[in-house]
Amino acid sequence: MDCKDTDHRWHLLRHRPCTQRSPEACNLILCSSLRVQEAMAKSRGQLYLWMCLAAALASFLAGFSVGWFIKPVKETTISAHYQQSTKWKLLSEMKAENIKSFLRSFTKLPHLAGTEQNLLLAKEIQMHWKRFGLDSVNLVHYDVLLSYPNETNANYVSIVDEHGTEIFKTSYFEPPPDGYKNVTNIVPPYNAFSPQGIPEGELLYVNYARTEDFFKLEREMGINCTGKIVIARYGKIFRGNKVKNAMLAGAIGIILYSDPADYSAPGVQPYPKGWNLPGTAAQRGNVLNLNGAGDPLTPGYPAKEYTFRLNVEDGVGIPKIPVHPIGYTDAEILLRHLGGPASPDETWKGTLNVAYKIGPGFTGSDTSRKVQMHVHNTNTITRIYNVIGTIRGCVEPDRYVILGGHRDSWVFGGIDPTTGTAVLQEIAQSFGKLLKAGWRPRRTIIFASWDAEEFGLLGSTEWAEENVKVLQERSVAYINSDSSIEGNYTIRIDCTPLLYQLVYKLTKEISSPDDGFESKSLYESWLEKDPSPENKDHPRINKLGSGSDFEAYFQRLGIASGRARYTKNRRTEKYSNYPMYHTIYETFELVENFYDPSFKKQLSVAQLRGALVYELADSTIIPFNIQDYANTLKTYSESIFNLSKKYGQQLTENGVSFVTAEQSLESVFMKDKA
């Protein structure tokens, strides 16, 4: 009999005496009793289960409360103290004397990209980084198009008479400075990637060879540049753009020179007695128009053995007319006898002892004379080498903070780039000391010594192209380590707005090396010397443009980037860059005697660059400030929109409108406010 079928009979039988009960009744009672006991046991089990669950929940809530309100505060305090202490150890390990030693060692010999000496320097840096204790250090090569002057057929510019006889020739080379006269393999002044050619024609002065300069000549003065050789002074715009503008204007060649008005400081003597440009010095440099393409023959792809290459004549950005740089002593001779109209205004005049007439051609008895250029450069595919060192992160090893700067220079590279190379070296050494003491960053740090920057940012761009997907997905930031000084007045920062607050914070923690600010921070001297024009309560931070190795990472891959260096007084020192830029006189002695005798300014740059890398690599939360980015974006959009109002008719005629962009940005800010 099933016990479940007896429930309705239980009430009739349960009070009968046992003797009066039938066997069936006894069985019914037994089944019912078992059911009662089972129900009671089940009830006790459920109660016990609920009590356990309640106890577990209470324990969880208690633990959560304790953990939330007590433990993280303690851990955060300890972690913050540890990070600050570790950062201070990193910065205190950096020494001005070490930077000085690295700079002296790296500038003894020329190290032009693609040469044996630059490869030896790469191997020396690789050896140092391994000794410092970096987890891995590798040479990464690429085969790129480089350009060199002909060793047996020198480049020069001449004046020829009606019979073709040369009556004047510019210098073939710069006289070497004291202490370097026995150094070999010094490349003479030239413009890399200039095509070969011996054009001959009338000379025409075109100021800075900007678009507006050619408009002035052609549209206002009625002077045609077609078939002429033009001479332009360096400054204002990139030299490659000068060449491009001359080509578009119809010129058959262009001569570049550094006018003292643009490359000399008042009251300063020429080198070696001072740091001004001597008349014999000429600025080297490439004249490509790459627009970020990297190797001209492999645009968009790494220049490896397996990569398809364009023909040299089809290479990206290679000019079609000869280009050659000269010193201002030679330029003065060419300009002295120019005929034609006077300069349109004072902005066309430099400080040479000439009238700065426009031309074309010479005046007086020299009218039959022409200018002839002799350019014999050769372009050749050459192997270059980056040095890539890595410190593996312990928590987020797949997140990268990159510190990179180029190694190659036109000659000795006393300022560009080796003040940056020496600083990069000291930063790597200081991080290595932390590693040996047991520290390891949260994220991976990558150190990079780039090759062939002077030929168009080639080494850094090729590495970015080879690793584009990984870098876009994993990179946190890129900090550039090009020249650490271009002047000695104040620190200069160029960076994405994401880094503004971090830069302010770190400069407040670093001592100022400036005279008169011995007990103050780098932030305080920076603020006093170069306040922001938009907000006088903060120092100026500049927008990142291009022209150095951060370009591929910031402009192409969209990685947050920044750079720091010491610079001149922008209010009083109006010359372009620094006077010795890309000349033979850019030596260790130039830095030691004039720019940074104590090497303390370079030390401050090293500490700031190193601190940026440390914070970005080891902070629990990446120290970006999104609000600064949004506010800056809004400021830019408003300035563009306001500027567009000034040219409303022209924009309408050409179908250009910024209304959609303005509305899109406004909707973003409205959502943010909501």
XYZ file of C-alpha atoms in Angstrom:
674
model
C 0.000 0.000 0.000
C 1.272 3.513 -0.874
C 1.542 5.726 2.197
C 0.232 8.713 0.203
C -3.161 6.961 -0.261
C -3.815 6.664 3.499
C -3.885 10.313 4.571
C -7.713 10.523 4.755
C -7.961 7.409 6.967
C -5.343 8.491 9.469
C -7.658 10.686 11.505
C -10.098 7.761 12.097
C -7.536 5.298 13.313
C -4.900 7.255 15.158
C -6.797 7.283 18.535
C -7.807 3.588 18.615
C -6.116 1.270 21.125
C -3.417 -0.839 19.574
C -5.300 -4.063 20.256
C -8.293 -2.846 18.292
C -6.247 -1.949 15.213
C -6.055 -4.213 12.211
C -2.724 -4.942 10.522
C -3.812 -2.577 7.779
C -4.421 0.134 10.324
C -1.027 -0.399 11.939
C 0.613 -0.102 8.565
C -1.264 3.104 7.888
C -0.115 4.584 11.180
C 3.483 3.603 10.471
C 3.425 5.230 7.006
C 1.933 8.409 8.353
C 4.484 8.574 11.142
C 7.291 8.231 8.666
C 5.824 11.049 6.584
C 5.698 13.323 9.596
C 9.306 12.591 10.460
C 10.356 13.147 6.842
C 8.533 16.476 6.697
C 10.128 17.612 9.931
C 13.596 16.610 8.703
C 13.008 18.436 5.452
C 11.841 21.515 7.328
C 14.934 21.456 9.514
C 17.151 21.077 6.385
C 15.548 24.048 4.692
C 15.901 26.120 7.814
C 19.559 25.156 8.095
C 20.090 26.008 4.407
C 18.543 29.444 4.803
C 20.557 30.057 7.925
C 23.764 29.155 6.033
C 22.827 31.397 3.139
C 22.032 34.254 5.495
C 25.332 33.765 7.297
C 27.232 33.674 3.997
C 25.509 36.815 2.776
C 26.233 38.586 6.031
C 29.872 37.546 5.851
C 30.127 38.735 2.241
C 28.547 42.095 3.047
C 30.769 42.521 6.061
C 33.880 41.626 4.055
C 32.845 43.856 1.182
C 32.239 46.755 3.543
C 35.565 46.292 5.235
C 37.352 45.929 1.912
C 35.589 48.893 0.367
C 35.978 51.325 3.203
C 39.253 50.275 4.771
C 41.610 48.049 2.773
C 41.793 49.941 -0.587
C 42.503 53.203 1.203
C 45.444 51.605 2.964
C 46.684 49.851 -0.175
C 46.235 52.995 -2.279
C 48.178 55.030 0.253
C 50.986 52.468 0.326
C 50.953 52.127 -3.475
C 51.023 55.897 -4.032
C 53.880 56.276 -1.551
C 55.785 53.416 -3.182
C 55.303 54.834 -6.684
C 56.416 58.302 -5.595
C 59.443 56.842 -3.820
C 60.368 54.714 -6.838
C 59.991 57.654 -9.209
C 62.249 59.747 -6.999
C 64.864 56.976 -7.059
C 64.635 56.914 -10.868
C 65.145 60.663 -11.176
C 67.883 60.836 -8.553
C 69.840 58.148 -10.413
C 70.172 60.484 -13.405
C 73.386 62.505 -13.390
C 74.460 65.510 -15.475
C 77.994 64.100 -15.616
C 76.718 60.889 -17.222
C 74.856 62.817 -19.925
C 77.996 64.842 -20.586
C 80.055 61.668 -20.900
C 77.596 60.068 -23.324
C 77.473 63.231 -25.438
C 81.259 63.470 -25.643
C 81.574 59.803 -26.604
C 78.836 59.838 -29.250
C 80.021 63.032 -31.030
C 83.685 62.234 -31.595
C 83.041 61.018 -35.135
C 80.411 61.689 -37.813
C 77.565 59.176 -37.861
C 75.520 59.734 -40.998
C 72.716 57.245 -41.647
C 73.790 54.284 -43.736
C 77.484 54.604 -42.856
C 79.700 52.132 -41.027
C 80.231 54.577 -38.165
C 76.498 54.879 -37.512
C 76.178 51.080 -37.427
C 79.050 50.927 -34.915
C 77.253 53.501 -32.784
C 74.061 51.406 -32.952
C 75.983 48.351 -31.738
C 77.560 50.396 -28.941
C 74.120 51.553 -27.762
C 72.847 47.972 -28.008
C 75.746 46.788 -25.846
C 75.051 49.520 -23.269
C 71.351 48.694 -23.034
C 72.117 45.020 -22.500
C 74.559 45.940 -19.762
C 71.953 48.236 -18.191
C 69.742 45.166 -17.770
C 66.949 45.652 -20.311
C 65.036 42.420 -20.958
C 65.782 42.383 -24.703
C 67.758 44.577 -27.097
C 67.722 44.007 -30.857
C 68.928 45.622 -34.041
C 66.070 45.938 -36.526
C 67.093 46.684 -40.102
C 65.362 48.169 -43.141
C 66.552 48.775 -46.686
C 65.607 52.342 -47.581
C 66.462 54.883 -50.253
C 69.182 57.283 -49.091
C 71.052 60.038 -50.920
C 74.726 61.014 -50.828
C 76.989 63.477 -52.654
C 79.497 62.153 -55.153
C 82.857 61.717 -53.406
C 84.892 62.468 -56.534
C 82.659 65.068 -58.207
C 81.796 67.831 -55.756
C 78.625 69.878 -55.744
C 78.924 73.658 -56.137
C 77.404 76.789 -57.683
C 79.276 79.023 -60.114
C 78.937 82.253 -62.058
C 79.842 81.873 -65.736
C 80.444 84.538 -68.369
C 79.131 84.618 -71.912
C 81.832 82.131 -72.953
C 80.909 79.623 -70.247
C 84.024 80.372 -68.231
C 83.592 80.065 -64.479
C 84.510 83.332 -62.776
C 83.303 82.366 -59.308
C 82.684 79.085 -57.489
C 81.125 78.470 -54.088
C 82.992 76.463 -51.474
C 83.036 72.687 -51.732
C 83.140 72.121 -47.978
C 83.156 73.836 -44.577
C 86.544 74.376 -42.866
C 86.551 71.943 -39.908
C 86.671 73.400 -36.384
C 89.707 73.071 -34.136
C 90.205 69.550 -32.892
C 88.421 67.963 -35.867
C 90.800 68.665 -38.751
C 92.025 65.084 -38.924
C 88.540 63.548 -38.844
C 87.597 61.752 -42.044
C 84.276 60.845 -43.671
C 82.736 64.278 -43.141
C 80.005 64.720 -45.711
C 80.159 68.168 -47.404
C 77.082 70.418 -47.438
C 74.351 69.024 -49.705
C 70.609 68.586 -49.919
C 69.692 64.925 -49.810
C 67.518 63.602 -52.656
C 68.286 66.517 -54.938
C 68.431 65.134 -58.478
C 71.594 65.411 -60.510
C 71.907 68.246 -62.960
C 73.899 71.221 -64.251
C 71.203 73.827 -64.929
C 72.232 77.283 -66.125
C 70.127 80.425 -66.076
C 69.445 83.857 -64.696
C 69.359 84.198 -60.926
C 66.181 85.307 -59.127
C 65.827 86.104 -55.416
C 62.582 84.671 -53.951
C 62.866 85.528 -50.229
C 61.819 82.378 -48.231
C 60.317 80.637 -51.277
C 56.916 80.488 -49.601
C 53.701 80.354 -51.595
C 53.010 84.008 -50.762
C 56.502 84.977 -51.932
C 55.910 83.477 -55.358
C 52.434 85.070 -55.472
C 54.053 88.431 -54.735
C 56.531 88.002 -57.577
C 54.136 86.667 -60.185
C 50.814 88.360 -59.387
C 51.925 91.731 -58.034
C 55.344 92.332 -59.576
C 54.833 90.500 -62.870
C 58.069 88.509 -62.534
C 58.039 85.048 -64.126
C 60.173 82.370 -62.488
C 60.011 79.939 -65.410
C 63.450 78.873 -66.599
C 65.210 80.715 -63.785
C 67.515 79.525 -61.014
C 66.129 80.894 -57.767
C 67.937 81.625 -54.530
C 66.051 81.492 -51.233
C 66.950 81.886 -47.614
C 66.315 79.158 -45.081
C 63.610 79.702 -42.474
C 59.828 80.050 -41.994
C 58.918 76.783 -43.767
C 60.430 73.342 -44.341
C 63.130 73.310 -47.021
C 61.298 70.603 -48.974
C 58.325 72.942 -49.344
C 60.623 75.646 -50.694
C 61.776 73.255 -53.398
C 58.224 72.180 -54.206
C 57.093 75.807 -54.517
C 60.030 76.618 -56.804
C 59.162 73.644 -59.012
C 55.538 74.760 -59.270
C 56.699 78.248 -60.205
C 58.743 76.852 -63.116
C 62.258 77.264 -61.700
C 64.989 74.959 -63.053
C 67.057 74.935 -59.849
C 67.095 76.381 -56.344
C 69.965 77.541 -54.126
C 69.406 77.687 -50.350
C 71.392 79.744 -47.841
C 71.160 80.826 -44.188
C 70.888 84.607 -43.914
C 72.358 86.137 -40.716
C 68.982 87.810 -40.168
C 67.522 84.353 -39.603
C 70.460 82.433 -38.123
C 72.463 84.898 -36.025
C 71.757 86.430 -32.628
C 72.592 90.132 -32.163
C 75.785 90.790 -30.252
C 77.064 87.199 -30.469
C 80.263 86.321 -32.318
C 80.479 83.521 -34.895
C 81.763 80.139 -33.800
C 84.253 79.317 -32.250
C 84.302 82.599 -30.290
C 80.529 82.545 -29.961
C 77.568 80.436 -31.005
C 76.566 82.367 -34.108
C 76.782 80.945 -37.622
C 80.042 81.536 -39.521
C 79.742 82.679 -43.122
C 81.343 79.449 -44.345
C 78.710 77.209 -42.732
C 75.899 75.652 -44.780
C 72.821 73.819 -43.558
C 72.434 70.257 -44.773
C 69.038 68.591 -44.971
C 66.715 66.479 -47.054
C 64.322 68.103 -49.535
C 61.679 65.393 -49.786
C 57.933 66.000 -49.639
C 56.968 62.704 -48.034
C 53.867 63.677 -46.056
C 54.671 60.864 -43.638
C 55.304 58.185 -46.279
C 58.618 56.960 -44.848
C 60.889 55.262 -47.361
C 60.093 56.908 -50.731
C 60.044 53.539 -52.522
C 57.807 51.614 -50.066
C 55.109 54.076 -48.936
C 52.811 52.535 -46.346
C 54.838 49.323 -46.013
C 58.043 48.397 -44.158
C 61.145 48.491 -46.347
C 62.110 44.838 -45.870
C 63.664 42.390 -48.326
C 60.260 41.025 -49.333
C 58.575 44.394 -49.983
C 57.613 45.591 -53.468
C 59.466 48.787 -54.388
C 58.674 51.647 -56.709
C 61.238 52.696 -59.283
C 63.478 55.477 -57.999
C 62.087 57.938 -60.546
C 58.603 57.234 -59.172
C 59.594 57.556 -55.510
C 57.330 59.587 -53.237
C 58.226 63.251 -52.769
C 61.528 63.255 -54.678
C 62.077 66.689 -56.294
C 62.630 67.160 -60.015
C 65.010 70.141 -59.940
C 68.565 70.392 -58.522
C 68.975 71.875 -55.034
C 72.148 72.962 -53.235
C 72.907 74.792 -49.942
C 75.660 77.410 -49.542
C 77.030 79.641 -46.784
C 76.070 83.283 -46.525
C 79.573 84.441 -47.512
C 79.059 82.831 -50.934
C 75.415 83.909 -51.048
C 76.454 87.532 -50.568
C 78.575 87.368 -53.737
C 75.690 85.942 -55.748
C 73.212 88.518 -54.429
C 75.474 91.565 -54.620
C 75.181 92.121 -58.356
C 71.561 91.131 -58.864
C 69.604 93.545 -61.028
C 65.894 94.048 -61.437
C 63.498 95.760 -59.039
C 64.095 96.367 -55.363
C 62.591 94.124 -52.707
C 58.869 94.811 -52.286
C 59.228 95.563 -48.550
C 61.507 95.164 -45.554
C 60.347 91.584 -44.896
C 62.286 90.559 -48.004
C 65.581 91.926 -46.686
C 68.131 90.099 -44.593
C 71.230 91.592 -42.976
C 73.868 90.911 -45.622
C 75.649 93.886 -47.145
C 73.544 93.773 -50.324
C 70.489 95.593 -51.659
C 68.389 92.413 -51.912
C 67.234 93.207 -55.416
C 65.022 90.608 -57.035
C 66.565 90.083 -60.464
C 66.356 88.201 -62.726
C 69.973 88.332 -63.789
C 72.852 90.597 -62.911
C 73.237 94.321 -63.448
C 75.754 96.599 -65.164
C 78.630 94.924 -66.932
C 77.557 91.549 -65.532
C 74.290 91.291 -67.463
C 75.568 88.509 -69.689
C 76.628 86.380 -66.780
C 74.574 83.403 -65.646
C 74.502 81.114 -62.668
C 75.283 77.444 -63.068
C 74.554 74.689 -60.562
C 76.589 71.491 -60.344
C 74.801 68.747 -58.407
C 75.976 65.128 -58.582
C 74.122 63.363 -55.753
C 73.339 59.683 -56.042
C 70.344 57.862 -54.566
C 70.954 54.334 -53.370
C 69.067 51.686 -51.398
C 70.965 51.346 -48.114
C 70.519 49.287 -44.955
C 69.713 51.205 -41.770
C 69.421 49.936 -38.182
C 67.089 50.787 -35.321
C 67.986 49.689 -31.791
C 64.888 48.413 -29.952
C 65.117 47.687 -26.218
C 62.337 46.386 -23.999
C 61.474 46.258 -20.301
C 58.581 43.819 -19.946
C 55.590 44.920 -17.887
C 54.510 42.683 -14.998
C 50.756 43.400 -14.961
C 49.882 44.704 -18.431
C 52.755 43.482 -20.604
C 50.643 43.991 -23.727
C 50.463 47.771 -23.160
C 53.401 49.797 -24.475
C 54.964 53.111 -23.484
C 57.577 54.087 -26.088
C 60.559 56.404 -25.596
C 62.326 56.981 -28.903
C 64.841 59.336 -30.489
C 67.050 59.254 -33.544
C 70.752 58.535 -33.523
C 71.926 59.571 -37.014
C 73.330 63.038 -37.674
C 74.600 64.989 -40.668
C 78.058 65.385 -39.151
C 78.898 65.259 -35.420
C 75.379 66.064 -34.246
C 76.479 67.978 -31.158
C 72.939 69.238 -30.562
C 70.788 67.465 -33.143
C 70.268 64.697 -32.235
C 72.947 63.649 -29.800
C 71.842 65.769 -26.849
C 68.688 63.660 -27.165
C 70.613 60.421 -27.654
C 72.663 61.078 -24.512
C 69.517 61.817 -22.512
C 67.833 58.647 -23.812
C 70.909 56.703 -22.771
C 70.849 58.064 -19.235
C 67.119 57.375 -18.874
C 67.630 53.762 -20.009
C 70.482 53.376 -17.549
C 68.381 54.704 -14.653
C 65.487 52.370 -15.455
C 68.004 49.535 -15.608
C 69.152 50.318 -12.067
C 65.555 50.078 -10.845
C 65.213 46.706 -12.561
C 68.319 45.380 -10.854
C 66.861 46.496 -7.509
C 63.773 44.341 -8.071
C 61.327 46.858 -9.553
C 59.359 46.166 -12.723
C 56.842 48.456 -14.458
C 53.176 47.667 -14.677
C 53.258 48.128 -18.478
C 55.974 47.399 -21.017
C 58.499 50.142 -21.801
C 60.088 50.225 -25.260
C 63.292 52.194 -25.869
C 64.115 53.038 -29.476
C 67.215 54.510 -31.129
C 65.993 55.384 -34.616
C 68.118 55.534 -37.741
C 67.827 57.790 -40.823
C 65.593 60.446 -39.260
C 67.480 63.128 -41.155
C 66.484 61.521 -44.437
C 62.755 61.781 -43.761
C 61.984 60.077 -40.415
C 62.705 56.749 -42.094
C 63.733 54.420 -39.243
C 60.852 55.330 -36.957
C 58.299 55.279 -39.768
C 59.387 51.892 -41.117
C 59.167 50.329 -37.644
C 55.710 51.835 -37.188
C 54.631 50.436 -40.560
C 55.962 46.988 -39.734
C 54.163 46.893 -36.374
C 51.158 49.070 -37.181
C 48.369 46.774 -35.938
C 50.027 45.879 -32.655
C 51.054 49.477 -31.966
C 47.600 50.891 -32.644
C 45.965 48.353 -30.367
C 48.479 48.317 -27.524
C 50.379 51.623 -27.343
C 49.622 53.934 -24.436
C 51.924 56.810 -25.394
C 55.024 57.824 -27.346
C 57.567 60.240 -25.807
C 60.106 61.705 -28.230
C 63.802 62.024 -27.374
C 65.229 64.178 -30.141
C 67.546 67.111 -29.253
C 67.219 67.998 -25.577
C 68.329 71.595 -26.142
C 67.904 74.152 -28.921
C 68.444 77.071 -26.546
C 68.994 77.612 -22.831
C 66.214 79.960 -21.747
C 63.310 77.755 -20.637
C 61.715 74.342 -20.981
C 59.423 73.834 -23.968
C 56.666 71.216 -24.097
C 54.744 70.038 -27.155
C 52.140 67.369 -26.468
C 48.603 66.100 -26.811
C 46.110 67.722 -24.401
C 45.727 64.324 -22.719
C 49.128 64.930 -21.101
C 48.707 68.539 -19.954
C 47.929 67.790 -16.300
C 50.642 65.139 -16.052
C 53.221 67.579 -17.431
C 52.135 70.282 -14.964
C 52.359 67.791 -12.076
C 55.805 66.492 -12.982
C 57.396 69.883 -13.672
C 56.304 70.928 -10.172
C 58.289 67.991 -8.777
C 61.531 68.682 -10.708
C 63.953 71.411 -9.658
C 64.595 74.255 -12.078
C 68.151 74.459 -13.460
C 67.715 78.122 -14.432
C 69.778 80.892 -12.864
C 67.748 82.755 -10.269
C 65.374 79.828 -9.721
C 67.655 77.627 -7.620
C 65.060 76.941 -4.931
C 62.095 76.753 -7.285
C 60.537 74.123 -9.471
C 60.840 73.689 -13.200
C 57.151 74.590 -13.404
C 57.729 77.939 -11.686
C 60.567 79.034 -13.970
C 58.630 77.808 -17.015
C 55.489 79.705 -15.972
C 57.358 82.947 -15.353
C 59.343 82.786 -18.586
C 56.732 81.435 -20.984
C 53.131 81.796 -19.790
C 50.289 80.563 -21.951
C 48.735 83.329 -24.072
C 45.292 81.798 -23.379
C 45.705 81.378 -19.624
C 48.405 83.263 -17.734
C 47.976 80.910 -14.767
C 49.580 78.084 -16.737
C 52.777 77.882 -18.798
C 52.558 77.537 -22.556
C 52.195 74.067 -24.078
C 52.561 73.887 -27.852
C 50.698 71.729 -30.334
C 52.589 68.806 -31.826
C 53.326 69.356 -35.481
C 55.770 67.146 -37.329
C 59.462 67.148 -38.187
C 60.622 64.486 -35.748
C 60.102 60.804 -35.041
C 56.818 61.147 -33.157
C 55.118 61.918 -36.488
C 54.274 58.332 -37.473
C 52.973 57.521 -33.995
C 50.980 60.684 -33.366
C 49.824 61.714 -36.832
C 49.356 58.298 -38.445
C 48.649 55.844 -35.631
C 46.846 58.226 -33.284
C 49.007 57.452 -30.241
C 49.179 60.084 -27.485
C 52.583 61.765 -27.822
C 54.778 64.431 -26.297
C 58.225 65.997 -26.403
C 60.248 68.190 -24.033
C 63.376 70.253 -24.625
C 65.090 73.475 -23.596
C 64.572 76.356 -25.995
C 65.320 80.021 -26.656
C 63.398 83.110 -25.574
C 60.692 83.329 -28.224
C 59.999 86.983 -27.390
C 63.509 88.310 -27.965
C 65.382 85.675 -30.001
C 63.764 85.759 -33.426
C 66.277 83.676 -35.361
C 65.187 80.341 -36.821
C 65.995 77.238 -34.789
C 69.588 77.555 -33.510
C 72.348 79.061 -35.687
C 74.609 75.999 -36.080
C 71.769 73.725 -37.148
C 72.984 70.852 -39.406
C 76.486 72.268 -39.891
C 79.951 70.891 -39.179
C 80.222 73.272 -36.209
C 77.537 71.462 -34.239
C 80.019 69.846 -31.849
C 80.355 68.754 -28.235
C 82.301 71.962 -27.558
C 79.392 74.076 -28.815
C 77.200 72.562 -26.104
C 79.829 72.562 -23.364
C 81.062 76.116 -23.980
C 77.857 77.961 -24.813
C 74.551 76.139 -24.438
C 74.724 74.069 -21.256
C 78.144 74.104 -19.558
C 76.831 72.414 -16.403
C 74.601 69.969 -18.352
C 71.893 70.678 -15.774
C 69.345 71.753 -18.370
C 69.778 68.461 -20.190
C 69.461 66.698 -16.840
C 66.106 68.425 -16.247
C 64.945 67.301 -19.691
C 66.069 63.750 -18.911
C 64.187 63.787 -15.611
C 61.003 65.085 -17.223
C 61.107 62.606 -20.111
C 61.927 59.785 -17.716
C 59.173 60.779 -15.286
C 56.635 60.878 -18.109
C 57.598 57.361 -19.130
C 57.498 56.148 -15.521
C 54.038 57.580 -14.778
C 52.562 56.307 -18.036
C 54.070 52.846 -17.538
C 53.519 52.314 -13.816
C 50.417 54.245 -12.704
C 47.480 51.997 -11.864
C 45.230 54.272 -13.911
C 46.795 55.834 -17.012
C 47.190 59.558 -16.148
C 45.307 61.038 -19.110
C 42.965 63.993 -18.664
C 40.057 63.642 -21.100
C 38.515 66.964 -20.136
C 41.573 68.890 -21.340
C 41.359 67.037 -24.645
C 37.675 67.904 -25.055
C 38.182 71.561 -24.142
C 41.096 71.912 -26.539
C 39.120 70.264 -29.313
C 36.301 72.731 -28.729
C 38.736 75.659 -28.790
C 40.200 74.476 -32.089
C 36.768 73.986 -33.635
C 35.647 77.459 -32.552
C 38.768 79.066 -34.011
C 38.257 77.256 -37.326
C 34.581 78.202 -37.404
C 35.360 81.866 -36.613
C 38.070 81.934 -39.256
C 35.665 80.482 -41.807
C 33.319 83.426 -41.233
C 35.997 85.796 -42.536
C 36.103 83.953 -45.843
C 32.466 82.981 -46.128
C 32.017 83.920 -49.760
C 35.149 82.132 -50.965
C 34.267 79.012 -48.996
C 30.734 78.995 -50.368
C 31.998 79.389 -53.929
C 34.281 76.397 -53.444
C 31.697 74.260 -51.647
C 33.519 74.266 -48.305
C 31.544 74.244 -45.065
C 32.428 73.609 -41.419
C 28.829 73.660 -40.188
C 28.515 69.873 -39.962
C 31.743 69.606 -37.978
C 30.591 72.386 -35.662
C 27.219 70.735 -35.087
C 28.823 67.351 -34.436
C 31.179 68.769 -31.847
C 28.401 70.785 -30.233
C 26.251 67.676 -29.871
C 29.151 65.897 -28.156
C 29.553 68.712 -25.634
C 25.798 68.908 -25.036
C 25.732 65.181 -24.226
C 28.711 65.652 -21.949
C 26.924 68.419 -20.040
C 23.775 66.299 -19.765
